[in-house]
Coordinates of C-alpha atoms in Angstrom, one line a residue:
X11 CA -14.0 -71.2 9.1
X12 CA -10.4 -69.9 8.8
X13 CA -11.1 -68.5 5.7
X14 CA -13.5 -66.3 6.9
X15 CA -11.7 -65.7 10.2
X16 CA -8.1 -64.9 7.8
X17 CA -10.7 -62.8 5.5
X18 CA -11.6 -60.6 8.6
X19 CA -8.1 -60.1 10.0
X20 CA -7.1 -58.9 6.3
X21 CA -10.5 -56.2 6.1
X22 CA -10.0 -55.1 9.3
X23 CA -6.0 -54.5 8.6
X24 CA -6.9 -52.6 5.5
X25 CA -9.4 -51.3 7.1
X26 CA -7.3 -49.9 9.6
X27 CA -4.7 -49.0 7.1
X28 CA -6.8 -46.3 5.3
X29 CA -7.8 -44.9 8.1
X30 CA -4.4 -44.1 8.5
X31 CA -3.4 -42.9 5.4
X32 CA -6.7 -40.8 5.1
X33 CA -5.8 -39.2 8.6
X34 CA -2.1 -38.6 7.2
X35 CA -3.4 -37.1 4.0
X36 CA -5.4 -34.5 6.4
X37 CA -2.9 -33.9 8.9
X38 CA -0.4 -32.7 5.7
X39 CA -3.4 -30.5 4.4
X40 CA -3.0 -28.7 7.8
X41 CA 0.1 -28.5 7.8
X42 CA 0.8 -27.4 4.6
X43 CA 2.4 -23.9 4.8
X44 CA 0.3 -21.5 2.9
X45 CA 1.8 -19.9 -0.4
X46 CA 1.8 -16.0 -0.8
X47 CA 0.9 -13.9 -4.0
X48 CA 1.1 -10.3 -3.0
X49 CA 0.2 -7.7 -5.4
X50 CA 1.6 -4.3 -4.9
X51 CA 0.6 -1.1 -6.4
X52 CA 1.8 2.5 -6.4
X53 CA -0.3 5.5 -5.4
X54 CA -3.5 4.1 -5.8
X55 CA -6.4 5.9 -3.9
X56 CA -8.6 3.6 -1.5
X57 CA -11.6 4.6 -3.6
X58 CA -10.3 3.7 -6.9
X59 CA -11.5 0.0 -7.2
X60 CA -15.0 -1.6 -7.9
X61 CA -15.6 -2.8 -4.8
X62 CA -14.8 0.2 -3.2
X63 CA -17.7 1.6 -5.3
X64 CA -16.2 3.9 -7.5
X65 CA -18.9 4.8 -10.3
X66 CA -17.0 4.3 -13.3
X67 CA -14.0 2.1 -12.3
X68 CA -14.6 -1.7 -12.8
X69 CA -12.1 -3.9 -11.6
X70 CA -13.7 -7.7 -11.8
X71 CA -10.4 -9.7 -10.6
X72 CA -9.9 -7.6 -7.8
X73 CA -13.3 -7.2 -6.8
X74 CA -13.2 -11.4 -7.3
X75 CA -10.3 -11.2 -4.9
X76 CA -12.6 -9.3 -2.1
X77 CA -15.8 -11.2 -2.9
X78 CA -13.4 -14.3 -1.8
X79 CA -11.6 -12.4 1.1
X80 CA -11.0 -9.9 3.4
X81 CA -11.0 -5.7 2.4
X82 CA -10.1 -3.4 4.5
X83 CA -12.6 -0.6 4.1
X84 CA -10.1 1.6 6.5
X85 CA -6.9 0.6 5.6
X86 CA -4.0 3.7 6.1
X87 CA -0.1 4.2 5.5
X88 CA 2.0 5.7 8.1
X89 CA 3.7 7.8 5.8
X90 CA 2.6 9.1 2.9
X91 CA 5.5 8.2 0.3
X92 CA 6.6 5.4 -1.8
X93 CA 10.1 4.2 0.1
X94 CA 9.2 4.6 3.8
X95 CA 5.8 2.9 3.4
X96 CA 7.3 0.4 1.4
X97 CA 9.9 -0.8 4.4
X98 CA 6.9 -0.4 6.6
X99 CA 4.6 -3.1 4.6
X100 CA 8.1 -5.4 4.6
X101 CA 9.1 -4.9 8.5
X102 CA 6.0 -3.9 10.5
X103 CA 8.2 -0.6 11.6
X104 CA 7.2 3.4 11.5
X105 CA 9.5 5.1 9.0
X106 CA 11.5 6.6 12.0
X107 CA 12.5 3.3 13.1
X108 CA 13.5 1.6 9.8
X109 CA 15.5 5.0 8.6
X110 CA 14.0 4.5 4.9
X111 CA 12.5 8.7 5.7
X112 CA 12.8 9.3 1.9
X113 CA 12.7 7.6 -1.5
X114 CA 16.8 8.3 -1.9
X115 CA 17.5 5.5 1.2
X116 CA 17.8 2.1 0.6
X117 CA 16.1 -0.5 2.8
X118 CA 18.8 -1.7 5.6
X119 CA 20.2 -5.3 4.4
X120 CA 20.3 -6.3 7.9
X121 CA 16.7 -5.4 9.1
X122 CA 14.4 -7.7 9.4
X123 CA 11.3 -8.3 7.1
X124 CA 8.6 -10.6 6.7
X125 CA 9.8 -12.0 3.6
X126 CA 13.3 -12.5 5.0
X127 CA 11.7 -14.0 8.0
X128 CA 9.9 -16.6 5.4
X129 CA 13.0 -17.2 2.9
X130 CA 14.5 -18.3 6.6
X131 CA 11.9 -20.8 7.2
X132 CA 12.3 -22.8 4.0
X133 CA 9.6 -20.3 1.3
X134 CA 11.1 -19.3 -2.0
X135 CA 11.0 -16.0 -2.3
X136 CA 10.6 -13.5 -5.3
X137 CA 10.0 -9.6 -5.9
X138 CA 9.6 -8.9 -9.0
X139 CA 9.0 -4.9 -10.4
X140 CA 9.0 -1.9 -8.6
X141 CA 11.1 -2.0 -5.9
X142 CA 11.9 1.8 -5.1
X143 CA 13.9 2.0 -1.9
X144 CA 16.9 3.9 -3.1
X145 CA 16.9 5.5 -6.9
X146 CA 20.2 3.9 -7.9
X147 CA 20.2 0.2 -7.0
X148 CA 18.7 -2.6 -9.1
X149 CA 21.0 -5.2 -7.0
X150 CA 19.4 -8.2 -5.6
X151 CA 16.8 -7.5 -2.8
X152 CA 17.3 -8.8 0.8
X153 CA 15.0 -11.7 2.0
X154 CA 14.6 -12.6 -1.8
X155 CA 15.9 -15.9 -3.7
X156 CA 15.2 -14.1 -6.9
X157 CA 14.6 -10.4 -8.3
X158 CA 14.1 -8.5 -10.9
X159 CA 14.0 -5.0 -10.5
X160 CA 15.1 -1.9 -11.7
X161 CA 16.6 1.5 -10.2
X162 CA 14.0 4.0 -9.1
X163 CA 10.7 4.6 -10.3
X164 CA 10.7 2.6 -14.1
X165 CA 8.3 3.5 -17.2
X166 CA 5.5 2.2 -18.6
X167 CA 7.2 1.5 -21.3
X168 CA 10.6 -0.2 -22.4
X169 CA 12.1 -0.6 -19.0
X170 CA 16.0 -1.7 -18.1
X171 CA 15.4 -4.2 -15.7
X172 CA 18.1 -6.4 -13.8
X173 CA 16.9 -9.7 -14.1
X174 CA 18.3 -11.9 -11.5
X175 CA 21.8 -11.2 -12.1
X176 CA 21.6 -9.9 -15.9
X177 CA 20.5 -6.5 -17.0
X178 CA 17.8 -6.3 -20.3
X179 CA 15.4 -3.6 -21.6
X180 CA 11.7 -5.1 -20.9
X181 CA 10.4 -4.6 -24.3
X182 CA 6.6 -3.5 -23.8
X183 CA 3.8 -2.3 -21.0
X184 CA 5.5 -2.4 -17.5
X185 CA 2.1 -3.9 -16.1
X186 CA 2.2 -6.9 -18.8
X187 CA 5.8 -7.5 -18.7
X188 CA 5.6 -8.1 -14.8
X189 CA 3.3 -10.0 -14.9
X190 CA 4.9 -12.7 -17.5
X191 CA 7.8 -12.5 -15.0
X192 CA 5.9 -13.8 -12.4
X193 CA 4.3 -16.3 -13.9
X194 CA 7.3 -17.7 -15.3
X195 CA 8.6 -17.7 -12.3
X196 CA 6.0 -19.3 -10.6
X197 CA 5.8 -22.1 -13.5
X198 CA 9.3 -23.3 -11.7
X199 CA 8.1 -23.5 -8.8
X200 CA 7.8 -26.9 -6.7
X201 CA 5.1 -28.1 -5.1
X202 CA 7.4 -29.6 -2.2
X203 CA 8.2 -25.8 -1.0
X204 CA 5.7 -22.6 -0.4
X205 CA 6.3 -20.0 -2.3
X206 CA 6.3 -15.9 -1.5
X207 CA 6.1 -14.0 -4.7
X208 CA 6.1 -10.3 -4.7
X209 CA 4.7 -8.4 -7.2
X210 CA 5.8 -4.5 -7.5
X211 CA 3.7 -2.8 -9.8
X212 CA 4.5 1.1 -11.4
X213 CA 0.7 1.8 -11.8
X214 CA -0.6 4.1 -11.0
X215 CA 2.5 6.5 -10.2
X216 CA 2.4 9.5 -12.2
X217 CA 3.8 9.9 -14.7
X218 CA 0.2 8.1 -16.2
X219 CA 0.5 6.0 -19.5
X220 CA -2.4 3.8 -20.1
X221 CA -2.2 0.6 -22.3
X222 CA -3.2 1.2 -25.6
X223 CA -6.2 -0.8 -25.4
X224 CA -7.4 1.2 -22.1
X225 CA -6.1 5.1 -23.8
X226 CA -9.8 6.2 -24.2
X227 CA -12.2 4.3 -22.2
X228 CA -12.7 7.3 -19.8
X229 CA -13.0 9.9 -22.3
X230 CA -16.8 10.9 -22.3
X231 CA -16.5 10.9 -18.6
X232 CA -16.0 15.0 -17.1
X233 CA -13.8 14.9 -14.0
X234 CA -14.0 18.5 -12.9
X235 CA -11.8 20.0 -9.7
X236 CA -13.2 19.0 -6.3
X237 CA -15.2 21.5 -4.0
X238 CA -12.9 21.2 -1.5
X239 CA -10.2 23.1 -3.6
X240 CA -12.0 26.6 -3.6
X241 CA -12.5 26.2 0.2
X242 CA -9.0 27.0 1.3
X243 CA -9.9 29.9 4.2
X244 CA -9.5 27.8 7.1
X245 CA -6.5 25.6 6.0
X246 CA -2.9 26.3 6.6
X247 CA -1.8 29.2 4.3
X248 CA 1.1 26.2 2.6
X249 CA -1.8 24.8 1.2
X250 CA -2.4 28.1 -0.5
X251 CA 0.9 28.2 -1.6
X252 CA 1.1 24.8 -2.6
X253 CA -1.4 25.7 -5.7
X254 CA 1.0 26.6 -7.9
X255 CA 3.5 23.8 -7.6
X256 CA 4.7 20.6 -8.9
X257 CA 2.1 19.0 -6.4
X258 CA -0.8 21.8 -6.8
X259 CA -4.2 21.6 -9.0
X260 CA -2.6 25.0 -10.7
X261 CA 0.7 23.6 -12.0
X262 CA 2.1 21.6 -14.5
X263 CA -0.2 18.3 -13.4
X264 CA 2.9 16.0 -13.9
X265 CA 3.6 16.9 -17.6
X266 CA -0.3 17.0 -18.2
X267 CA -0.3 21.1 -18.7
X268 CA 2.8 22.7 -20.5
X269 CA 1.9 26.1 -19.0
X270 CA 1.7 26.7 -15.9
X271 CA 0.5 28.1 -13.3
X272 CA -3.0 28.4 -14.8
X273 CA -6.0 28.9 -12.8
X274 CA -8.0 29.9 -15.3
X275 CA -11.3 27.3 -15.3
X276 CA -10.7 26.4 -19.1
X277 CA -7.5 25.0 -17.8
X278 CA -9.5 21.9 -15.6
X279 CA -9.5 20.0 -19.1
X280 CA -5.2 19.1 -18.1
X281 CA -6.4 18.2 -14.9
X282 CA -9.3 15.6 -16.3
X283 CA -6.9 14.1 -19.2
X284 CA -4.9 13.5 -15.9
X285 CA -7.7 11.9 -14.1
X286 CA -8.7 9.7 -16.8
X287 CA -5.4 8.3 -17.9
X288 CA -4.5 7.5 -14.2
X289 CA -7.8 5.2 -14.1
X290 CA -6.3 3.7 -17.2
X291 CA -3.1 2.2 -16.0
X292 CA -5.7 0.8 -13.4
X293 CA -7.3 -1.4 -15.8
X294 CA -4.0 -3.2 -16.9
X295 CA -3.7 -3.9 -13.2
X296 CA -6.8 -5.7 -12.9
X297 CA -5.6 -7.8 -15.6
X298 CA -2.4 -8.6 -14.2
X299 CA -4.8 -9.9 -11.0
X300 CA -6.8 -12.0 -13.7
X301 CA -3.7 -13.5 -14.7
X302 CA -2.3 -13.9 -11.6
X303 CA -5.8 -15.4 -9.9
X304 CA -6.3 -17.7 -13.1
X305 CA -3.0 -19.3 -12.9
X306 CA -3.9 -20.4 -9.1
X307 CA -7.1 -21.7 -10.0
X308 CA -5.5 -23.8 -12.8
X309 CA -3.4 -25.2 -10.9
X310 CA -5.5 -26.2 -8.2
X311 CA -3.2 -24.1 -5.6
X312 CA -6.3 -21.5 -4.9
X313 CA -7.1 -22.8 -1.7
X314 CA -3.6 -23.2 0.2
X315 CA -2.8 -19.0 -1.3
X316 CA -3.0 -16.0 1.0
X317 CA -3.9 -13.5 -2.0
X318 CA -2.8 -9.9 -0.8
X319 CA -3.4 -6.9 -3.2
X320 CA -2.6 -3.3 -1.6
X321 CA -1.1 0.6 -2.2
X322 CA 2.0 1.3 -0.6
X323 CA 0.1 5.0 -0.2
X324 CA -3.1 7.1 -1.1
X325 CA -3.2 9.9 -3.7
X326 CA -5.1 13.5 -3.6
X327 CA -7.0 14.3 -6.6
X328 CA -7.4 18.0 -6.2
X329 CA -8.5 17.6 -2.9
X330 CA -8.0 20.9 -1.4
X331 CA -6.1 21.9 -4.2
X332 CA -3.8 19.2 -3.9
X333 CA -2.3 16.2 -6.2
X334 CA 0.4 14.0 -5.0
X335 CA 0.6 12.3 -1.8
X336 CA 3.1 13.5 1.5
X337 CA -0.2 15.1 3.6
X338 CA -2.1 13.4 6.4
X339 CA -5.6 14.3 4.6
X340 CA -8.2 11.2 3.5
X341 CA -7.0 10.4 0.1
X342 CA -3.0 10.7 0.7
X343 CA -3.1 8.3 3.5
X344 CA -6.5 5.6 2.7
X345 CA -4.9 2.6 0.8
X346 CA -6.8 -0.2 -0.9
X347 CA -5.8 -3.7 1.2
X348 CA -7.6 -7.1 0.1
X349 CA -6.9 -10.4 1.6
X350 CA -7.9 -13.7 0.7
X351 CA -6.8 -17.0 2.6
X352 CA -9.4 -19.5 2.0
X353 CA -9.8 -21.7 5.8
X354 CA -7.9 -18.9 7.2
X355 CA -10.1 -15.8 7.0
X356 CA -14.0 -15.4 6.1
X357 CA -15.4 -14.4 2.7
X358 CA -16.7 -12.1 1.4
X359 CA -15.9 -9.6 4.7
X360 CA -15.7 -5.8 5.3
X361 CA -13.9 -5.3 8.3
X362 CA -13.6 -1.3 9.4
X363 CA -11.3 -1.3 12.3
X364 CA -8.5 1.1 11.3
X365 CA -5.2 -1.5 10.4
X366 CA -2.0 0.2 9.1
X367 CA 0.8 -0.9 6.5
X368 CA 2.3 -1.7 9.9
X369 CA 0.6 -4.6 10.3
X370 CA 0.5 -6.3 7.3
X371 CA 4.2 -8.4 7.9
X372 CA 2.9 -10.1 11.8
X373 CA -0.5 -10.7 10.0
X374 CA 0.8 -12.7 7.4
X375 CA 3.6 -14.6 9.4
X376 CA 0.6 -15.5 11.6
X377 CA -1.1 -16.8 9.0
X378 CA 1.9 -19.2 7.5
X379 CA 2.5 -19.9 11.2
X380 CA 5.8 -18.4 11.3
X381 CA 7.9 -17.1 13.7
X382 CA 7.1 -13.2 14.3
X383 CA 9.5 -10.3 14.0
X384 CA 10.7 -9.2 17.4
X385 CA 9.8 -5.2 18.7
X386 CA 7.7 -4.2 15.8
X387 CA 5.0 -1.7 16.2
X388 CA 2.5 -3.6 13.7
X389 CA -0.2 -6.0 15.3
X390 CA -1.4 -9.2 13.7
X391 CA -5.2 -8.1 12.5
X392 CA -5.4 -12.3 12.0
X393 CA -8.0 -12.6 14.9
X394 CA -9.7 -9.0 14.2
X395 CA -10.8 -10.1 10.8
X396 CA -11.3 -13.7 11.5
X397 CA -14.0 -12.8 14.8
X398 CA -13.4 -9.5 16.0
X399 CA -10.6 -7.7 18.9
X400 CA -12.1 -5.4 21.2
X401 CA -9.0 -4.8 22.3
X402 CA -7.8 -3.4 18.6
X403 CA -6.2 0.4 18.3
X404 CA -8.4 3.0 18.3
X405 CA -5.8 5.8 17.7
X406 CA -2.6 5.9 16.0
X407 CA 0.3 8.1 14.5
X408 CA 1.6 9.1 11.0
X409 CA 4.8 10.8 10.3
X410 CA 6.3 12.8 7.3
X411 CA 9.5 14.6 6.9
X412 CA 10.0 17.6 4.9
X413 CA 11.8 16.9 1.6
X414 CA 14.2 19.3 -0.2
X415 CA 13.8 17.4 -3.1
X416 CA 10.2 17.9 -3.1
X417 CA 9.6 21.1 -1.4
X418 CA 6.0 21.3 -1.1
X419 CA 5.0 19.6 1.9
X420 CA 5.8 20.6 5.4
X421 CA 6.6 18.2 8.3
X422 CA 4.1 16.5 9.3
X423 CA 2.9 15.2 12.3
X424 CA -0.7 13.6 13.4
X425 CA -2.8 11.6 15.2
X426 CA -5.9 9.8 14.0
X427 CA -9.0 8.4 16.0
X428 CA -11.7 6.0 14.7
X429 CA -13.9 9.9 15.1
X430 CA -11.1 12.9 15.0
X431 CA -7.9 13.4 13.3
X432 CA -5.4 16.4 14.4
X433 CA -2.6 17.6 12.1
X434 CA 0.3 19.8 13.1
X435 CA 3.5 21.1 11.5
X436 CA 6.4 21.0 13.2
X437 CA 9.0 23.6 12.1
X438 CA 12.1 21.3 12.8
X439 CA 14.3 22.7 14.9
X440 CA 12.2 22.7 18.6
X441 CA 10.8 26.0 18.0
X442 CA 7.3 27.0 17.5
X443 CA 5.0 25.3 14.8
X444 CA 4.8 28.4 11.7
X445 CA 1.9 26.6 9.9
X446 CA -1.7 26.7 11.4
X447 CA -2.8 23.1 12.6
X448 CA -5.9 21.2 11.5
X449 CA -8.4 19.4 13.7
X450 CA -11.3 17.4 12.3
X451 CA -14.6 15.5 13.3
X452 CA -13.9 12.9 10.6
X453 CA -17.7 11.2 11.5
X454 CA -19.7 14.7 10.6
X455 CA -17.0 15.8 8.3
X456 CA -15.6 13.0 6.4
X457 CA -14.1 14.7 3.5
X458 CA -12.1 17.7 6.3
X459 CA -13.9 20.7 5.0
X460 CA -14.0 22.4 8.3
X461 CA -11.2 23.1 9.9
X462 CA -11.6 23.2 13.9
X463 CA -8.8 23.7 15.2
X464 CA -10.1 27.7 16.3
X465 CA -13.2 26.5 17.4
X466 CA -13.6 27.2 21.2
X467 CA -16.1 24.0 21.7
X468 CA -13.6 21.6 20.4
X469 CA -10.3 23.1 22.5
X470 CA -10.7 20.1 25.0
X471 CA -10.1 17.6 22.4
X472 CA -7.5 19.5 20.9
X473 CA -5.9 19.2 24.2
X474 CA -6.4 15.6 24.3
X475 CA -5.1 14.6 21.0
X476 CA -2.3 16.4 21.3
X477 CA -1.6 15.0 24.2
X478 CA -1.9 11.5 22.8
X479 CA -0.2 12.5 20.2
X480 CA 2.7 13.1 22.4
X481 CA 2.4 9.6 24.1
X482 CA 2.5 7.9 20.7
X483 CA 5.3 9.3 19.4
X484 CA 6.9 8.2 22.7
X485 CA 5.5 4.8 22.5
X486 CA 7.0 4.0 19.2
X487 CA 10.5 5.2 20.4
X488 CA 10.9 8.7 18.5
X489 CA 11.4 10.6 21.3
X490 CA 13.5 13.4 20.9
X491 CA 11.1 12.8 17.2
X492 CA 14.5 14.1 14.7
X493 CA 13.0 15.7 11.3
X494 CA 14.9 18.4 8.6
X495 CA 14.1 21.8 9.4
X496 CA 11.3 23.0 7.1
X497 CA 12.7 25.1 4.3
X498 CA 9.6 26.5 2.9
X499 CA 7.2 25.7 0.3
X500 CA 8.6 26.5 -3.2
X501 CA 8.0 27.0 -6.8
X502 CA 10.8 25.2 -8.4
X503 CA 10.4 22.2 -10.3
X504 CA 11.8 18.7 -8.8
X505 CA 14.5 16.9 -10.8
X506 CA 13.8 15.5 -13.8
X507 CA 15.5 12.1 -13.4
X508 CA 14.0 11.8 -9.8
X509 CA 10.2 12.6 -10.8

């Protein structure tokens, strides 16, 4: 009888005792702090991925990636250029308000970021490749335990990188190299600490070297101009101009035509071995995400890893004549953004509400329950993806300032709607606009072939957006809105070092 009464008391207090530990186990699977692997590519067009259904593209990691996650089919940067959408993606600010307005100024030491924010919070933290915020520094990067970088915009080949402290050529391809970077880095890490890595890839920024292995894959494939760049009569005359430049269909084509200008239609061949070795260096990308993924599913760390692959900005592809990035048109401004957080967002989701570079720092210190950066203009898109916001934007701004670097862009200031998009040019100075504006019905005229800004029916919502526009600009604090007075669009080349 005691036996069996002791015998009891014992099961039930082991009994009793699992049920503790198993409840423990949970509760630190909850709270375990998610890690962050956050892919970061360079000028690549929203369209130029598999899952974005490009027709000859194939990119099976990151598609794997979006099959998993989140993408966000309408994804857009603030400002078209590498440096100020950079600091945007990092601190959730407009390029106004951060002060990075160019790729010559380095990102403030003493601003906040998201990754600073997590470093704070006990993550180790690493950015590793293209930095680009700033063309001479390779110096360590604030919010980050450990870099390695290099000054400006790199090669694809052979790079001088400062490694944590200690300077060394990167013998090899750019994409490849940073990769094995990361995952060395990532072999160190513990288990008993989340980790932020940042990975900064060159591709696809001109100028366009694909890996060996991917040189000829698109060469039976014709890539001939656009329509939309003989349809130039209702666009601002710059655009005209703009032919014939560094950034225009006729000129040089980053190195890919010797002489130039040359509108001659023989001459579209440059502009396709363009085309076709830009989709190259996209290839080697998707492999570094195969890596990447692999190594998380290896070591079982899949499930607790917010998986982030985006563009810090779009690209025009002879889109009204145009190449390069700077305008407020479709392809300069669309990025690529992909999310996975398994438990923390659905799979296997499309979500088309409009989200900006803005808000990709208070979405993903929502997700590692963080504290959030105080007076940014981003907005978590945590709830939006995970069930829907009615209460989400349906209008923002976008900002560019003219560069005298790069003289073939104008100021630019806009507003986009989830159905219209208006586009002015502000001279700079307070006087009167010199370029013609551009108004279009983005739902009847996605790819802004007709130009409405003359159009007597549509004056009333010129009005309005321009009125909105106004507000906007106020509402993010840019008011008096400072910009360079707009020198002109001209022929000269850029800089050879700062290409």
């Amino acid at each position: 009888m005691n036996f069996a009464r002791s015998a009891s008391v014992l099961f039930g207090r082991l009994t009793g005792l699992v049920l503790v530990l198993a409840l423990s186990l949970v509760a630190t699977a909850a709270d375990r702090r998610p890690n962050i692997v956050f892919v970061l590519t360079d000028d690549q067009r929203s369209d130029c991925l598999g899952c974005a259904g490009h027709p000859h593209l194939k990119t099976p990691s990151i598609d794997r990636i979006a099959n998993e996650g989140v993408r966000f089919a309408n994804a857009f940067c603030t400002t078209s250029l590498c440096s100020p959408s950079r600091a945007s993606i990092l601190s959730g600010l407009y390029a106004h308000s951060h002060g990075v307005t160019n790729n010559f100024t380095e990102y403030p030491t003493r601003l906040e970021s998201f990754p600073k924010r997590l470093q704070d919070e006990g993550y180790a933290t690493a950015y590793i490749g293209k930095w680009h915020m700033g063309e001479e520094n390779d110096g360590k990067r604030p919010g980050f335990d450990f870099f390695a970088t290099h000054r400006g915009q790199g090669k694809y080949f052979d790079t001088e990188f400062n490694v944590d402290g200690k300077r060394e050529v990167l013998k090899g391809y750019y994409t490849s190299r940073v990769t094995d970077l990361a995952l060395e880095w990532l072999e160190k890490q513990s288990r008993e600490k989340p980790f932020l890595l940042m990975l900064g890839h060159k591709a696809p920024h001109s100028f366009y070297f694909p890996e060996a292995k991917y040189e000829h894959v698109f060469d039976d494939i014709r890539f001939p101009y656009p329509a939309s760049a003989f349809h130039l009569a209702d666009k601002p005359d710059w655009i005209t101009t703009r032919l014939n430049t560094w950034h225009g269909i006729y000129g040089p084509l980053f190195d890919y035509r010797k002489k130039f200008p040359d509108s001659s239609p023989e001459a579209v061949v440059h502009f396709e071995q363009m085309t076709r070795s830009y989709l190259g260096t996209i290839l080697s990308v998707d492999d570094s995400v195969g890596r990447l993924d692999g190594w998380l599913r290896k070591k079982g760390l899949l499930d607790n890893t917010i998986f982030v692959y985006m563009a810090d900005n779009g690209l025009l592809s002879g889109e009204h004549g145009m190449v390069d990035k700077r305008t407020m048109h479709e392809p300069s401004i669309r990025i690529p953004l992909i999310v996975r957080a398994p438990g923390r967002l659905p799979r296997g989701r499309v979500e088309t509400a409009q989200v900006l570079t803005l808000d990709v720092a208070p979405s993903l210190l929502e997700l590692c329950g963080a504290k959030p950066l105080d007076k940014i203009h981003g907005r978590s898109w945590v709830r939006l993806a995970n069930e829907g916001d009615q209460a989400w934007r349906r209008a923002w701004y976008y900002e560019y300032n003219y560069e005298k670097q790069f003289p073939y862009t104008p100021n630019v200031r806009g507003i986009r709607t989830d159905r219209w998009k208006y586009i002015h040019y502000p001279h700079g100075d307070g006087t009167p606009d010199r370029h013609k504006a551009e108004l279009y019905d983005l739902a009847a005229d996605p790819g802004e072939d007709k130009n409405l800004i003359d159009d007597p029916a549509s004056s009333d919502v010129r009005e309005q957006l321009s009125k909105d526009l106004a507000r906007l600009i106020r509402e993010a604090g840019a008011d008096p809105d400072t910009m360079p007075v707009d020198a002109g669009i001209k022929a000269e080349l850029p800089d050879l070092k700062i290409r």
